PDB file of C-alpha atoms in Angstrom:
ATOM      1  CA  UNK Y   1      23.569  49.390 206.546  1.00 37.00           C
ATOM      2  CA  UNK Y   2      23.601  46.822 203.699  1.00 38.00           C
ATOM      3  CA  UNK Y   3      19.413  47.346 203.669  1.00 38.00           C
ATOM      4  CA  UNK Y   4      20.076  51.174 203.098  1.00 37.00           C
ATOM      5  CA  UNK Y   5      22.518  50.786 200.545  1.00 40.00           C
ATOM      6  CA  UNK Y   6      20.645  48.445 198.350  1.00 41.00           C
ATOM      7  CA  UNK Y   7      16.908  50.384 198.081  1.00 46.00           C
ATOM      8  CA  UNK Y   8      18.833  53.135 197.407  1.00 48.00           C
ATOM      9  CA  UNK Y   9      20.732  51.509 194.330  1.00 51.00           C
ATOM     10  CA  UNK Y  10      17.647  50.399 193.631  1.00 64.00           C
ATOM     11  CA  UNK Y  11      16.063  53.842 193.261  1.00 76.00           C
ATOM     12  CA  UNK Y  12      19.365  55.340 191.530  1.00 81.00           C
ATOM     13  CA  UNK Y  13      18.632  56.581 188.223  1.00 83.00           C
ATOM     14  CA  UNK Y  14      20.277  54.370 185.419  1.00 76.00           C
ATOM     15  CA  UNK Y  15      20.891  57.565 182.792  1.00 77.00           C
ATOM     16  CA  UNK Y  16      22.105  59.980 185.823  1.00 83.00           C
ATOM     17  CA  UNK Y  17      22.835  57.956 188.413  1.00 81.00           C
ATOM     18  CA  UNK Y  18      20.674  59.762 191.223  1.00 83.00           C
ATOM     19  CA  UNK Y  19      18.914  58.664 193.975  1.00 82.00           C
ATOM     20  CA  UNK Y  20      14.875  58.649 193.873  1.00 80.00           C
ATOM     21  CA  UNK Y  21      14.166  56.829 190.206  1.00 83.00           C
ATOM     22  CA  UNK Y  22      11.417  54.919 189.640  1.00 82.00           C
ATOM     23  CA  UNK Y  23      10.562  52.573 186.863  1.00 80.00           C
ATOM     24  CA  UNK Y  24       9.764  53.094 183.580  1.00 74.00           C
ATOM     25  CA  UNK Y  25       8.194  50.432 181.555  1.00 71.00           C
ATOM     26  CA  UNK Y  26       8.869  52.051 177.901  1.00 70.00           C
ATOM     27  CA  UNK Y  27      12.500  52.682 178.659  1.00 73.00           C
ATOM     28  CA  UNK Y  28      12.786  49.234 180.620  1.00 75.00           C
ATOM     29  CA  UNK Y  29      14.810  51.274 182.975  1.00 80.00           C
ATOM     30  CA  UNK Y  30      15.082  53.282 186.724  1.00 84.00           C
ATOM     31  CA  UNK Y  31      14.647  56.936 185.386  1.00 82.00           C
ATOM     32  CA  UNK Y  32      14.769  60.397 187.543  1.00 84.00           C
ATOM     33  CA  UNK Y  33      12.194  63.024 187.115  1.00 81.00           C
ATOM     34  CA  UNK Y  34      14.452  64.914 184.821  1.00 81.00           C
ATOM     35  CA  UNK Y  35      15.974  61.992 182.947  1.00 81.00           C
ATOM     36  CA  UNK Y  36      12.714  61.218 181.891  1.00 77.00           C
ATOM     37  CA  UNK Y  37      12.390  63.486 179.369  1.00 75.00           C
ATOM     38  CA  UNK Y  38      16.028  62.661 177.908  1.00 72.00           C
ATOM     39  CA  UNK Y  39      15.493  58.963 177.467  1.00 71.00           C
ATOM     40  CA  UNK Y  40      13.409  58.953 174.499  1.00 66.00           C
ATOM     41  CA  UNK Y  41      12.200  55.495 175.083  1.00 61.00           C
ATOM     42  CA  UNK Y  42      10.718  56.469 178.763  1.00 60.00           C
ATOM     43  CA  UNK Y  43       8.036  58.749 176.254  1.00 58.00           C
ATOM     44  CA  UNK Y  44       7.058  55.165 174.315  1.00 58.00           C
ATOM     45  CA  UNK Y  45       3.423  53.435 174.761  1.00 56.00           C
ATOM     46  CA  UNK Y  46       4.036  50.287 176.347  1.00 54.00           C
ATOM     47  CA  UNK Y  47       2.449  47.662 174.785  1.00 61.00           C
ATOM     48  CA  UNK Y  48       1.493  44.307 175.729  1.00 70.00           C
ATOM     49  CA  UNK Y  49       3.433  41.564 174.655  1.00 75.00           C
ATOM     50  CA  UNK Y  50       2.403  39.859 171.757  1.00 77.00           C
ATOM     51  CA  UNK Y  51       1.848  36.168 171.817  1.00 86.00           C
ATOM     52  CA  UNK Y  52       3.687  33.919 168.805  1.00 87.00           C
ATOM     53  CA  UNK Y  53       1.016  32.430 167.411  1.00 88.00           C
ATOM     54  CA  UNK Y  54      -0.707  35.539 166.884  1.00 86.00           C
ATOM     55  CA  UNK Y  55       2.939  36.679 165.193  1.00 85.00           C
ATOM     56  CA  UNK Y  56       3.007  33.979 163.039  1.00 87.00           C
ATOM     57  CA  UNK Y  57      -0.519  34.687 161.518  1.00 87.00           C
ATOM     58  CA  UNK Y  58       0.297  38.225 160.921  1.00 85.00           C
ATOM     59  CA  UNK Y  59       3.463  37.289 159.184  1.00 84.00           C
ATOM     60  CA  UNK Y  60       1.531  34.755 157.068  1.00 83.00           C
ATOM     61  CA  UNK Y  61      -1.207  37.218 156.335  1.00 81.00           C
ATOM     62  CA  UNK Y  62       1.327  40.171 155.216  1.00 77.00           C
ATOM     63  CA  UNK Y  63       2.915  37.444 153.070  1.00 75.00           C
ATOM     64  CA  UNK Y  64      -0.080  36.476 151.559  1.00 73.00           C
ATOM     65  CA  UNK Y  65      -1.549  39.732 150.375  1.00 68.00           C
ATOM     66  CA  UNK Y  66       1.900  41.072 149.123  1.00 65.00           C
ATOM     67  CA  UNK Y  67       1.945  37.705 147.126  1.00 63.00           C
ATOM     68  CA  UNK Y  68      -1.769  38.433 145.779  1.00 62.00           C
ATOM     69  CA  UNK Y  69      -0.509  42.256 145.342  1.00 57.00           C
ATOM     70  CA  UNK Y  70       2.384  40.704 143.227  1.00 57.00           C
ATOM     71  CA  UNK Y  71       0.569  38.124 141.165  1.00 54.00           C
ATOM     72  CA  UNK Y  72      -2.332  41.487 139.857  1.00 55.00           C
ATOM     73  CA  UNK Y  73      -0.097  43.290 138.427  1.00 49.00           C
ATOM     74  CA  UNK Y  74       1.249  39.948 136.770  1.00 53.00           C
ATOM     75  CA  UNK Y  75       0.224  38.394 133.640  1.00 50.00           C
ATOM     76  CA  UNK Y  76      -0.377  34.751 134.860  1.00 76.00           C
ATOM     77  CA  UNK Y  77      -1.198  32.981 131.175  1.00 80.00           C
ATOM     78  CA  UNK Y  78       2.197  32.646 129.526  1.00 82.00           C
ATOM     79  CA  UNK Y  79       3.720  30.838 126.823  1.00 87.00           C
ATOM     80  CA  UNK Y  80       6.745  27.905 127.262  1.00 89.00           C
ATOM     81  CA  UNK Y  81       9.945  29.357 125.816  1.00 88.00           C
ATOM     82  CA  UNK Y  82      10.848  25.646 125.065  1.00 89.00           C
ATOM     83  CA  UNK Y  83       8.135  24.533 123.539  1.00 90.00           C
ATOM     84  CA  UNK Y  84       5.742  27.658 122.909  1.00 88.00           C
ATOM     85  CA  UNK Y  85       2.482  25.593 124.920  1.00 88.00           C
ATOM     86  CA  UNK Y  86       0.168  28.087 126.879  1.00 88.00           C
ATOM     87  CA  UNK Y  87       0.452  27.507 130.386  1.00 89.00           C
ATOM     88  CA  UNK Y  88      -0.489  29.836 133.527  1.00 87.00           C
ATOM     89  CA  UNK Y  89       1.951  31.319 136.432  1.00 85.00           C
ATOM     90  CA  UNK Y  90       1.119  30.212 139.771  1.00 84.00           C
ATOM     91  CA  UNK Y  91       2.156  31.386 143.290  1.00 82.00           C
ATOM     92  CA  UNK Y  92       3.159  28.821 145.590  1.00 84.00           C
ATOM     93  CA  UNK Y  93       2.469  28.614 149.730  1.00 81.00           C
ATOM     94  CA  UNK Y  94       6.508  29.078 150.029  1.00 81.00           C
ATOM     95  CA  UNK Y  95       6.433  31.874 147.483  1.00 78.00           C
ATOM     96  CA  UNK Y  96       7.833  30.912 144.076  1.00 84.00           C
ATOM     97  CA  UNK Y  97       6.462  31.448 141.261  1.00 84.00           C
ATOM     98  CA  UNK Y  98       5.751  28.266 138.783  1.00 90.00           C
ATOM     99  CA  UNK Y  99       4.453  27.199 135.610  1.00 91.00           C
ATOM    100  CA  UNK Y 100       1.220  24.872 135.723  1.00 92.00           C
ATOM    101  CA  UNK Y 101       0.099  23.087 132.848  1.00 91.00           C
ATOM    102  CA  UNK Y 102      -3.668  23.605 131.849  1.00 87.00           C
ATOM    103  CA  UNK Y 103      -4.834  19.972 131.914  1.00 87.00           C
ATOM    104  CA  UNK Y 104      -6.096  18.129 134.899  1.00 91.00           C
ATOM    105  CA  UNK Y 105      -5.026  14.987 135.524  1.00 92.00           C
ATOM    106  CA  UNK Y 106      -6.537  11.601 137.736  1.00 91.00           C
ATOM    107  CA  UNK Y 107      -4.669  12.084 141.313  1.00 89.00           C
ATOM    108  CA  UNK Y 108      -3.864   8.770 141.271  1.00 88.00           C
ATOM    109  CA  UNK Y 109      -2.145   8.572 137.801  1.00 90.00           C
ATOM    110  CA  UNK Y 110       0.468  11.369 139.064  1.00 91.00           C
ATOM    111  CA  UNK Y 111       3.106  11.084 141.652  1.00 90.00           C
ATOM    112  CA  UNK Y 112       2.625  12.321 144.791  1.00 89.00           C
ATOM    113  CA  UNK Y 113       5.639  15.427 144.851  1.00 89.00           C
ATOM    114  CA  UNK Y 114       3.948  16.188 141.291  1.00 92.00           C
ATOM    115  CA  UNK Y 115       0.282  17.027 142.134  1.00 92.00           C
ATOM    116  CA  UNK Y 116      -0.504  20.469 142.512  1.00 92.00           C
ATOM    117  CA  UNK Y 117      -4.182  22.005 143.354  1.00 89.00           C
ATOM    118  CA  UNK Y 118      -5.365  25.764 143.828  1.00 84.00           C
ATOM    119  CA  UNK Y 119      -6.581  26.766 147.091  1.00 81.00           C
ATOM    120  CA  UNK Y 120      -9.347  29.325 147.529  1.00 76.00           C
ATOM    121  CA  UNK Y 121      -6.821  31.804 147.523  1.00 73.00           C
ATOM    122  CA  UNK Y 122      -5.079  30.990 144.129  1.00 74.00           C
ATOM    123  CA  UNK Y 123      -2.454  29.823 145.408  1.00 81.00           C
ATOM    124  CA  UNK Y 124      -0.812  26.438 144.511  1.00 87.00           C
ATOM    125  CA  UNK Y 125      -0.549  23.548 146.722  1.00 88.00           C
ATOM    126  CA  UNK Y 126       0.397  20.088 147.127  1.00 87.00           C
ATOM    127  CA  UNK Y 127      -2.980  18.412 147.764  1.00 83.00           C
ATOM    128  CA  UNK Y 128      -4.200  15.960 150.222  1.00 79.00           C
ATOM    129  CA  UNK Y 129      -4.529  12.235 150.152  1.00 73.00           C
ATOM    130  CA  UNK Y 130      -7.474  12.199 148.507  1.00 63.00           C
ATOM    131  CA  UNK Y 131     -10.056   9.485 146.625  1.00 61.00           C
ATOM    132  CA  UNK Y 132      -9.457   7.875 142.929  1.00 56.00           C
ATOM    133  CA  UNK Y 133     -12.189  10.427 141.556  1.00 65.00           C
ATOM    134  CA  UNK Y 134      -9.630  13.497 142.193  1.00 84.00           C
ATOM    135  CA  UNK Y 135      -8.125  15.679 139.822  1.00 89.00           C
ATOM    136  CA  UNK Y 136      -4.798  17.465 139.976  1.00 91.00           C
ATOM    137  CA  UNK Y 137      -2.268  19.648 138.364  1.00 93.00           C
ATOM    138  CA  UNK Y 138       1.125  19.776 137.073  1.00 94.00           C
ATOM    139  CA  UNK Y 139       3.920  21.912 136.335  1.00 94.00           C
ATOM    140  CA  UNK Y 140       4.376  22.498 132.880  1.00 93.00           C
ATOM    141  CA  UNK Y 141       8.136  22.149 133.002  1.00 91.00           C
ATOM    142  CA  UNK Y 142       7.136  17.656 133.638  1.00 92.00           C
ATOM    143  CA  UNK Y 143       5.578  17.480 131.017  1.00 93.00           C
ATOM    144  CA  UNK Y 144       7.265  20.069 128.190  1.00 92.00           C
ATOM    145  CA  UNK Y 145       8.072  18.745 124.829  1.00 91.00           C
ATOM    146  CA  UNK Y 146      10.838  20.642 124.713  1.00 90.00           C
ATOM    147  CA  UNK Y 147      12.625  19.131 127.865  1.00 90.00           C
ATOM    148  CA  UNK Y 148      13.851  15.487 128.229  1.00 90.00           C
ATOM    149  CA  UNK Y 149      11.339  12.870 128.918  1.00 86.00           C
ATOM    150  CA  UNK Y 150      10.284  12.757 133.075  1.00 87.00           C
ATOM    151  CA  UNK Y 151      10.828   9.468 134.646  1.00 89.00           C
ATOM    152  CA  UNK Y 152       7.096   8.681 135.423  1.00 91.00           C
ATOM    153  CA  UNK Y 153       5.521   6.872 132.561  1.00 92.00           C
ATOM    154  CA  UNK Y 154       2.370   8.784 133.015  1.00 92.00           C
ATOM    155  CA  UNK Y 155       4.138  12.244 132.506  1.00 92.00           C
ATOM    156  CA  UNK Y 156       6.063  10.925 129.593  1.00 91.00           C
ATOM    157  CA  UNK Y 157       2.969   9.911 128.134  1.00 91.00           C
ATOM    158  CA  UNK Y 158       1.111  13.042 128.649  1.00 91.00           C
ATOM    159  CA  UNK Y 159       4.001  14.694 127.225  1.00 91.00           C
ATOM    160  CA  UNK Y 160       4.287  12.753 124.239  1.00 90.00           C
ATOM    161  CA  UNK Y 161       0.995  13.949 123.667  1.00 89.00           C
ATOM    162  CA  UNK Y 162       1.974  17.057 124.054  1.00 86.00           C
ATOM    163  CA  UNK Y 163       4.495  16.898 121.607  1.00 86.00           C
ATOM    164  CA  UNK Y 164       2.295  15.312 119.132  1.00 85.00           C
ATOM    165  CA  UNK Y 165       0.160  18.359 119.512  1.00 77.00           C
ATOM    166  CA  UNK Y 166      -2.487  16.601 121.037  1.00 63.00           C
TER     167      UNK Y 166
END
């Protein structure tokens, strides 16, 4: 009795509620012969699932291009409106746009949140530990003339020569 009872609401259909469903992956549901074509998710190609990793790299790649798509259409060498210096527009890993100065500068003369590099997709970075005989980047806004001095000597040196036009 209890056997009976439970293949058959096993089999009941979950839109209609009669007997003799059978599962359908694209509606994740038991479906009759004529609720089939009323559920319009029992139509759907099933897919297999998807695993994250392979999400993630699809997300990143997406994010990527649309940040390459935004930065053609954008003029990357602007001008300071502090100080007036040339300096070009950069597109960071997290998205953000920021202003790096044109110089390079010895790795080890900058600090470490400060150093900036371009990756092979033009994208700015913070750079890895590297040797003495690297170069870096920095933002412009560190070193303006027209802001208040950084706290790093070497930045307030650099822009000291900045703002003696140097």
């Amino acid at each position: 009795m209890g056997g009976q009872e439970r293949s058959e609401a096993f089999t009941a259909c979950w839109w209609c509620g009669r007997a003799g469903g059978s599962w359908h992956l694209g509606a994740r549901a038991v479906l009759c012969g004529l609720c089939v074509v009323r559920v319009p998710a029992a139509g759907r190609e099933v897919r297999e699932p998807v695993p994250v990793r392979e999400a993630v790299l699809a997300v990143e790649r997406f994010l990527a291009n649309r940040g390459r798509a935004l930065a053609v259409g954008y003029e990357s060498v602007g001008r300071c409106r502090r100080c007036r210096s040339e300096a070009t527009w950069h597109l960071t890993e997290r998205g953000r746009w920021i202003m790096l100065d044109p110089g390079e500068h010895p790795v080890d003369s900058v600090p470490r949140t400060r150093r900036w590099q371009l990756d092979r997709l033009g994208t700015v970075v913070h750079p890895p530990e590297t040797g003495s005989e690297a170069r870096c980047r920095v933002v412009h806004w560190d070193v303006c003339p027209g802001l208040p001095a950084p706290r790093d000597p070497y930045l307030a040196l650099v822009r000291a020569r900045l703002r003696a036009g140097g």
